[in-house]
PDB file of C-alpha atoms in Angstrom:
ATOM      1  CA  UNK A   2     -30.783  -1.513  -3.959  1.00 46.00           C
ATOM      2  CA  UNK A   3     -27.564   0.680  -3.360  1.00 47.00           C
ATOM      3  CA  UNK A   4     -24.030  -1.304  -4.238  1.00 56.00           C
ATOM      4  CA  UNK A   5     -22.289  -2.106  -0.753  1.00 64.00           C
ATOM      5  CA  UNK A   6     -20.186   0.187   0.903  1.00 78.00           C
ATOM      6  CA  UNK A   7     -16.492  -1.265   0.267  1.00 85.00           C
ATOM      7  CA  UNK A   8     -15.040   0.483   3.612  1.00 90.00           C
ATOM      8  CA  UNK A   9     -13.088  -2.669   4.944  1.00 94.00           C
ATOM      9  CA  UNK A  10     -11.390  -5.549   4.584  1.00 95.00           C
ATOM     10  CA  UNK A  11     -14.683  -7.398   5.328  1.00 95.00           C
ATOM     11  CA  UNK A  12     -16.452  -5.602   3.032  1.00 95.00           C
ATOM     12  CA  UNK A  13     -14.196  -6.405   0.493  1.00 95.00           C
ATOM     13  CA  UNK A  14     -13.957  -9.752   1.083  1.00 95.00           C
ATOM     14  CA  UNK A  15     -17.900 -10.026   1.808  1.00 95.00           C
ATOM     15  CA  UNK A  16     -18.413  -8.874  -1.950  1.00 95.00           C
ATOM     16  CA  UNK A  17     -16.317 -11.516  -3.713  1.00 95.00           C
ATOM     17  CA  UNK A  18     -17.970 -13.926  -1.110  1.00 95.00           C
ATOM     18  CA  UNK A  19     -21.268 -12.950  -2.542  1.00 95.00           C
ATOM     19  CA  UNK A  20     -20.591 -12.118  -6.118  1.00 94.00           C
ATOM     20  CA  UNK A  21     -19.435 -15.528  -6.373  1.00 94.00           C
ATOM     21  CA  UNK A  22     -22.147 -17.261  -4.596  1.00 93.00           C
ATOM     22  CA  UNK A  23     -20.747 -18.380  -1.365  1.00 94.00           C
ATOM     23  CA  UNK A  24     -22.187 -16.621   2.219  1.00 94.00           C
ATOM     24  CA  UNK A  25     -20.876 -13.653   3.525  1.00 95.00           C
ATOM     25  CA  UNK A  26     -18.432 -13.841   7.007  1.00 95.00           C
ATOM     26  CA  UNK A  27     -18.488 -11.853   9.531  1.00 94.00           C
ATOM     27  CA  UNK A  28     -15.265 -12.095  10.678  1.00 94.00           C
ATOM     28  CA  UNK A  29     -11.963 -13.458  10.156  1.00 93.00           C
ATOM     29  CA  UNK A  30     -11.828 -15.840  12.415  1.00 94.00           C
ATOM     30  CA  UNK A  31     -15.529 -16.827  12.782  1.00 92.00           C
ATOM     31  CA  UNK A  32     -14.801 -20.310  11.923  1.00 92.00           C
ATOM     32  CA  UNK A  33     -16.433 -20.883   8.672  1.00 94.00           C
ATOM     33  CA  UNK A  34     -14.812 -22.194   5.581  1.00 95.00           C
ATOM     34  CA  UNK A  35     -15.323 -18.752   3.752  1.00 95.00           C
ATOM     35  CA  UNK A  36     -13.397 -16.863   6.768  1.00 95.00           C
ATOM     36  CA  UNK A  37     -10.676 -19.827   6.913  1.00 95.00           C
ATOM     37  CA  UNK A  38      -9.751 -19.325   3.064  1.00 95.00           C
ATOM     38  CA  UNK A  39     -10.297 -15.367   3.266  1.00 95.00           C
ATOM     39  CA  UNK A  40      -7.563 -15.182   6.546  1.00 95.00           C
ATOM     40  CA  UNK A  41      -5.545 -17.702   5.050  1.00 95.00           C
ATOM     41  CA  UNK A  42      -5.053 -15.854   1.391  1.00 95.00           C
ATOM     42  CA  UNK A  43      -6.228 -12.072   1.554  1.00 96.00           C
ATOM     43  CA  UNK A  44      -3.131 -10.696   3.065  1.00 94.00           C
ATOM     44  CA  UNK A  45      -0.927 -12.482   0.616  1.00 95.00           C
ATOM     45  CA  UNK A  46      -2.938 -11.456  -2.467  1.00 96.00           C
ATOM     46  CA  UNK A  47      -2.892  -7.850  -1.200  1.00 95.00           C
ATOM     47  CA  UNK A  48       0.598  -7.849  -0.505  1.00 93.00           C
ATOM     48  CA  UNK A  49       0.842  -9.019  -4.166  1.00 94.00           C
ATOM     49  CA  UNK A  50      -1.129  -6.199  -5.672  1.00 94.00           C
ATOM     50  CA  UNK A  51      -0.117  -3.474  -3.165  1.00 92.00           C
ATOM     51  CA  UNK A  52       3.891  -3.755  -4.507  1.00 92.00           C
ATOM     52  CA  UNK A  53       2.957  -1.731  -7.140  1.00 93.00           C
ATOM     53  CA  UNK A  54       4.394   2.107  -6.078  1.00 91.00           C
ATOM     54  CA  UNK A  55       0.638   3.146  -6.508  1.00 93.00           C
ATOM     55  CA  UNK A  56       0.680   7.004  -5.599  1.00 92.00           C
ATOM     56  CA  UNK A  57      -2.104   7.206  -2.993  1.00 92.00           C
ATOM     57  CA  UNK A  58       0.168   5.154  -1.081  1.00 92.00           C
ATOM     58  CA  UNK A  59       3.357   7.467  -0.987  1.00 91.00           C
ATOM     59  CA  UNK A  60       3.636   9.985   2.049  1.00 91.00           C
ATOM     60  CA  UNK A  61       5.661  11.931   3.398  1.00 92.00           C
ATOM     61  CA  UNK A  62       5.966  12.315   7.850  1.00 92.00           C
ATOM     62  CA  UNK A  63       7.841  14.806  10.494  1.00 93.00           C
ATOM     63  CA  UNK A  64       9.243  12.769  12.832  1.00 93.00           C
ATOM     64  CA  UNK A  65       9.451  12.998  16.567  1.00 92.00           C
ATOM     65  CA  UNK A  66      12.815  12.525  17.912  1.00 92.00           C
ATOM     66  CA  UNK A  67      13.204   9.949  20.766  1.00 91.00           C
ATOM     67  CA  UNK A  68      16.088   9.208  23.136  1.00 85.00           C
ATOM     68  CA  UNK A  69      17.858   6.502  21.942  1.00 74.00           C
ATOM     69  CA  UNK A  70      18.703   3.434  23.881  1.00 67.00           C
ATOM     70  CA  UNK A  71      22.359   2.798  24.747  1.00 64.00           C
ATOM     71  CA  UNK A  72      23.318   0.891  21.924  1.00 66.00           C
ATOM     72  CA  UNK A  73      27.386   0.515  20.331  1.00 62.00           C
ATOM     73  CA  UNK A  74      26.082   2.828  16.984  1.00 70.00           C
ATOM     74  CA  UNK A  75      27.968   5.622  15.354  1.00 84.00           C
ATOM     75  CA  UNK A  76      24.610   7.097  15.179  1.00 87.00           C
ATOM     76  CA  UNK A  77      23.597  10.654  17.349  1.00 88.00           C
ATOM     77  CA  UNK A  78      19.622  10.258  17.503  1.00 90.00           C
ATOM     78  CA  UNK A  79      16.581   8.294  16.800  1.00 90.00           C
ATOM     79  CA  UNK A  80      13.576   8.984  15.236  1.00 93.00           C
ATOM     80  CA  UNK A  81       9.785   7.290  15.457  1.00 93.00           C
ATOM     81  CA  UNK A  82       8.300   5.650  12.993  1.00 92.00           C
ATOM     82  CA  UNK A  83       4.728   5.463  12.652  1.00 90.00           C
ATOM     83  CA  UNK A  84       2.763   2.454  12.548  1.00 86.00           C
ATOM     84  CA  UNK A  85       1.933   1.139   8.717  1.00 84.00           C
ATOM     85  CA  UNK A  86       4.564   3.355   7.248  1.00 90.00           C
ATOM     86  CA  UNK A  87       8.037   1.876   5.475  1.00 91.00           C
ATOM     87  CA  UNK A  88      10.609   4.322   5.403  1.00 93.00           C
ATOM     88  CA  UNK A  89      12.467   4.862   2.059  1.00 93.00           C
ATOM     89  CA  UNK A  90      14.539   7.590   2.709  1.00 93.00           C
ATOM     90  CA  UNK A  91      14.992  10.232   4.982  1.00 94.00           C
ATOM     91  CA  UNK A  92      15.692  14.178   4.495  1.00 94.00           C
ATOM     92  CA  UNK A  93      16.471  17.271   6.458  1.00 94.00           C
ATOM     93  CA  UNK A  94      15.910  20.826   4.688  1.00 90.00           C
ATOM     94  CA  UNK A  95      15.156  19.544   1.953  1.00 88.00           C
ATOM     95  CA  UNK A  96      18.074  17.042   1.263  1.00 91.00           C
ATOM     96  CA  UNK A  97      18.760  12.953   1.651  1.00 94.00           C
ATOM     97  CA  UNK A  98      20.814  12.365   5.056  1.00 95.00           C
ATOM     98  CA  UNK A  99      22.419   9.159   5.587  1.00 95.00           C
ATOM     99  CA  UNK A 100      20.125   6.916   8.226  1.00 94.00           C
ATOM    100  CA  UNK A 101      19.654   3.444   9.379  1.00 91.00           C
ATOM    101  CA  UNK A 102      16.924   1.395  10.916  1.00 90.00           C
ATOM    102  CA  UNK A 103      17.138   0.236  14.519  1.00 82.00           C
ATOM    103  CA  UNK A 104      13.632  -1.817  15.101  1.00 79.00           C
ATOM    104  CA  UNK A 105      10.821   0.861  14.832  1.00 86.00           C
ATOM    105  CA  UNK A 106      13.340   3.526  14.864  1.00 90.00           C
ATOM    106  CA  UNK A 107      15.522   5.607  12.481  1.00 92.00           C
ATOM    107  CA  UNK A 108      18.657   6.913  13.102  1.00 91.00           C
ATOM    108  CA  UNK A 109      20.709   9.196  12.271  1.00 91.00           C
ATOM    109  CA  UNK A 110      23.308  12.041  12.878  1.00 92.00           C
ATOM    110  CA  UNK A 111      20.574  15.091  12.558  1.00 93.00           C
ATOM    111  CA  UNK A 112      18.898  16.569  15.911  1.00 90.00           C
ATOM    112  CA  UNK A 113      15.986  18.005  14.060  1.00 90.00           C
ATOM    113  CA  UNK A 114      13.791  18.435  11.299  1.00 92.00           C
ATOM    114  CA  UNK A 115      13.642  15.120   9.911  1.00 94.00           C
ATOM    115  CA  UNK A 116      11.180  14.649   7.278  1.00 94.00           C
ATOM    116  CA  UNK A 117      10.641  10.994   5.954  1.00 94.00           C
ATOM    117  CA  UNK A 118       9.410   9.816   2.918  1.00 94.00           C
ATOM    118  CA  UNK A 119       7.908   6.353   2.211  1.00 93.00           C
ATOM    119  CA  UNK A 120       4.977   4.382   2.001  1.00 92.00           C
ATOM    120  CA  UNK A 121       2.057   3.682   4.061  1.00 90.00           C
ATOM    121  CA  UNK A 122      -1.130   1.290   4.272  1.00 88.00           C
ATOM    122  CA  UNK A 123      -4.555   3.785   4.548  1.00 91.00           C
ATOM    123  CA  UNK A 124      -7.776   2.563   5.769  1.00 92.00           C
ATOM    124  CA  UNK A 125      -9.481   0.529   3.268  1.00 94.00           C
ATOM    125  CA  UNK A 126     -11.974   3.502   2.583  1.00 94.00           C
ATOM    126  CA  UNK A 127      -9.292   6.003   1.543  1.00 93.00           C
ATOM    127  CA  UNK A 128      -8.115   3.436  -0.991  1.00 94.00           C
ATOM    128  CA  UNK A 129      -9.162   4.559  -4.864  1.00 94.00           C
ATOM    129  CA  UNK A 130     -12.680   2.600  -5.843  1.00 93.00           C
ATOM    130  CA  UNK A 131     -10.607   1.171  -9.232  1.00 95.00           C
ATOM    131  CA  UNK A 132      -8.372  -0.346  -6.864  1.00 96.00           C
ATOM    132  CA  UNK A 133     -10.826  -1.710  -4.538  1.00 95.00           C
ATOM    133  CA  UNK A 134     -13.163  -2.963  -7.173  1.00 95.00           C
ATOM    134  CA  UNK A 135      -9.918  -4.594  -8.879  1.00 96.00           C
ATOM    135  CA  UNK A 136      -9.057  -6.472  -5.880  1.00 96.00           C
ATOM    136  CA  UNK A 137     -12.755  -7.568  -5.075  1.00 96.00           C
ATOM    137  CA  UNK A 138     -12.143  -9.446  -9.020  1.00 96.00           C
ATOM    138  CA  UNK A 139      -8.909 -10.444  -7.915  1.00 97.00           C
ATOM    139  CA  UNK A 140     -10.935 -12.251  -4.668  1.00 97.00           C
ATOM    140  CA  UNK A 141     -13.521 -13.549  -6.550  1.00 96.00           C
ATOM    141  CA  UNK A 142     -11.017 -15.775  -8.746  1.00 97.00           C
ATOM    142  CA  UNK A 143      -9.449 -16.521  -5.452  1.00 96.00           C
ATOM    143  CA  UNK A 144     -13.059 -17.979  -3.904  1.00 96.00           C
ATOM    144  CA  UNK A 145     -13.754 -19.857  -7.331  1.00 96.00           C
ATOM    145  CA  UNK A 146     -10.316 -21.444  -7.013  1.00 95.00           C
ATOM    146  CA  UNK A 147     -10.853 -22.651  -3.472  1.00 94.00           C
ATOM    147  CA  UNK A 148     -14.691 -22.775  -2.829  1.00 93.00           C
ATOM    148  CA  UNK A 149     -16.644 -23.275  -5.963  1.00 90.00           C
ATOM    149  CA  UNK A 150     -13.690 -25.162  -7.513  1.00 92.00           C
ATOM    150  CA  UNK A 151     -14.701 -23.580 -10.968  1.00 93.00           C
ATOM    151  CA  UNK A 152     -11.184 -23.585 -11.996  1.00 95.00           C
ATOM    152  CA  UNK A 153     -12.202 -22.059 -15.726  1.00 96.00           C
ATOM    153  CA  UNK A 154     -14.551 -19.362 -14.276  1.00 96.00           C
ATOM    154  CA  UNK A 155     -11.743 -18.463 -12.197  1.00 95.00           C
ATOM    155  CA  UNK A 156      -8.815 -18.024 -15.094  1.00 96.00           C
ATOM    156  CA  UNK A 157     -11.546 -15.356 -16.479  1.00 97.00           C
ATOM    157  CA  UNK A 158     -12.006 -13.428 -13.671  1.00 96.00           C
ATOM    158  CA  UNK A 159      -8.272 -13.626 -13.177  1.00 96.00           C
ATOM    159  CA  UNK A 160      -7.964 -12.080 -16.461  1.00 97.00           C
ATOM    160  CA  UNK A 161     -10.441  -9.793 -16.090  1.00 97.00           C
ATOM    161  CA  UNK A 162      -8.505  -8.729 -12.786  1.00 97.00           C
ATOM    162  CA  UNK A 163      -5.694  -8.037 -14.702  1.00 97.00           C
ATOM    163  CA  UNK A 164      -7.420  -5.626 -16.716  1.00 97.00           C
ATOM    164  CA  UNK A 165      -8.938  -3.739 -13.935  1.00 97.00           C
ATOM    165  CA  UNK A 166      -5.822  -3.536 -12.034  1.00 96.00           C
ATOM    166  CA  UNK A 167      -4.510  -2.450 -15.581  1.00 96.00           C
ATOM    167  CA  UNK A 168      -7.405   0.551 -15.462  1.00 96.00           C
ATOM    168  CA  UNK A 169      -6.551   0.917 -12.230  1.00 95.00           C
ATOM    169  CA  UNK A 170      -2.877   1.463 -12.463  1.00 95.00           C
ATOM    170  CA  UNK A 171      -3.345   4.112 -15.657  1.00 93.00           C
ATOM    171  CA  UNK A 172      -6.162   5.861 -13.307  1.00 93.00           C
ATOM    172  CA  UNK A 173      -2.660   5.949 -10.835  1.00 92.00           C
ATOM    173  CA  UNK A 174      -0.982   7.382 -13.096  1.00 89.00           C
ATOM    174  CA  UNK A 175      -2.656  10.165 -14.069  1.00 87.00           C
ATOM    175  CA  UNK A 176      -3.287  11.501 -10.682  1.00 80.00           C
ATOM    176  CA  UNK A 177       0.704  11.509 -10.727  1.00 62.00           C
ATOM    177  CA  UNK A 178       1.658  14.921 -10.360  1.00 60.00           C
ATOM    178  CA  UNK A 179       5.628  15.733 -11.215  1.00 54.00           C
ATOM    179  CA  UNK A 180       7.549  15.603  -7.819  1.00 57.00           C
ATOM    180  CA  UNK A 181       9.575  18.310  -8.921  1.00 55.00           C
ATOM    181  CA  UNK A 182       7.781  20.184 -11.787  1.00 52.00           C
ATOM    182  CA  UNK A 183       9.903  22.646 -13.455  1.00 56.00           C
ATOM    183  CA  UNK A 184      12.864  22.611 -16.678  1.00 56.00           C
ATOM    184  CA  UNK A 185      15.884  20.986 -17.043  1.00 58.00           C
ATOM    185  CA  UNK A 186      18.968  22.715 -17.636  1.00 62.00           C
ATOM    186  CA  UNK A 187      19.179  21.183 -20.840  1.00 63.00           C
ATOM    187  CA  UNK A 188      15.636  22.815 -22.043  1.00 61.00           C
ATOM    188  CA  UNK A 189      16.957  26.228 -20.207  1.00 64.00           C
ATOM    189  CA  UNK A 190      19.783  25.933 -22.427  1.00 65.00           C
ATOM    190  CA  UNK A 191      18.001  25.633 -25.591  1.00 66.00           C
ATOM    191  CA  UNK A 192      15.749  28.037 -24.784  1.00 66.00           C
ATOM    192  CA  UNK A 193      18.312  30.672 -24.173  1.00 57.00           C
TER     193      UNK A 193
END
């Protein structure tokens, strides 16, 4: 038998269901127990592992420029910012400009050519396998907690969560590539 497909939130949550001997859901809100203690936790316990800077989740968007409302601000133009993605900072050729947020705007004193870097949410399937096998463990203790109320069982998959969000976060790592590869004057120096 194949392993399931881990392409949603369902799926995820359907395997730590399963793994730890409780039925799957098939939705959210379909009234079960199960779905009542997934909708109540999952987005807190993701939350929790996602505020790790994990690299898959860092990108970088061209804005589109919208007219901005008339509002008492000193600044010029507004920006759109796409759904799931939290701004960090915004540049223009290259460079860090000085912006503000104004609900799911940006704003700022440049007309064009604003570039902003941040983080966003992909789709579950885009999201590396150690991650998503990491947070089914992380689940499971969740289900023993509150389901199977095998408190012990659940401190070891805990643990063992930790450790696969451990693999998973040196996996990360790796795949980091230098932002700005290249030498520092102080190696130019040396080097003559």
């Amino acid at each position: 038998m194949a392993p399931p497909t881990l392409d949603t939130e369902i799926d995820l949550i359907n395997a730590a269901l399963t793994s730890t001997g409780n039925s799957p859901i098939t939705s959210l809100e379909d009234g079960t127990t199960e779905a009542t203690v997934a909708a109540s936790n999952f987005d807190r316990v993701l939350g929790a592992e996602l505020a790790y800077p994990w690299t898959w989740m860092h990108a970088t968007r061209a804005l589109n420029r919208v007219d901005i409302p008339s509002t008492d601000t000193s600044w010029r133009f507004a920006f759109q910012v796409p759904d799931d993605f939290e701004v960090e900072r915004l540049e223009h050729c290259g460079h860090p400009i000085p912006w503000d947020s104004l609900s799911d705007w940006v704003v700022c004193n440049v007309e064009d050519g604003v570039i902003a870097r941040g983080r966003w949410r992909p789709p579950v399937r885009e999201w590396p396998a150690e991650f998503r096998a990491a947070l089914c463990v992380r689940l499971e203790a969740l289900f023993l907690r509150s389901l199977s109320e095998d408190f012990d069982k659940a401190a070891r998959r805990d643990q063992d969560a930790e450790r696969a969000f451990r693999a998973a976060k040196l996996a990360d790592s790796r795949r980091r590539s230098p932002r700005r590869p290249g030498t520092s004057a102080l190696l130019e120096a040396r080097r003559g």
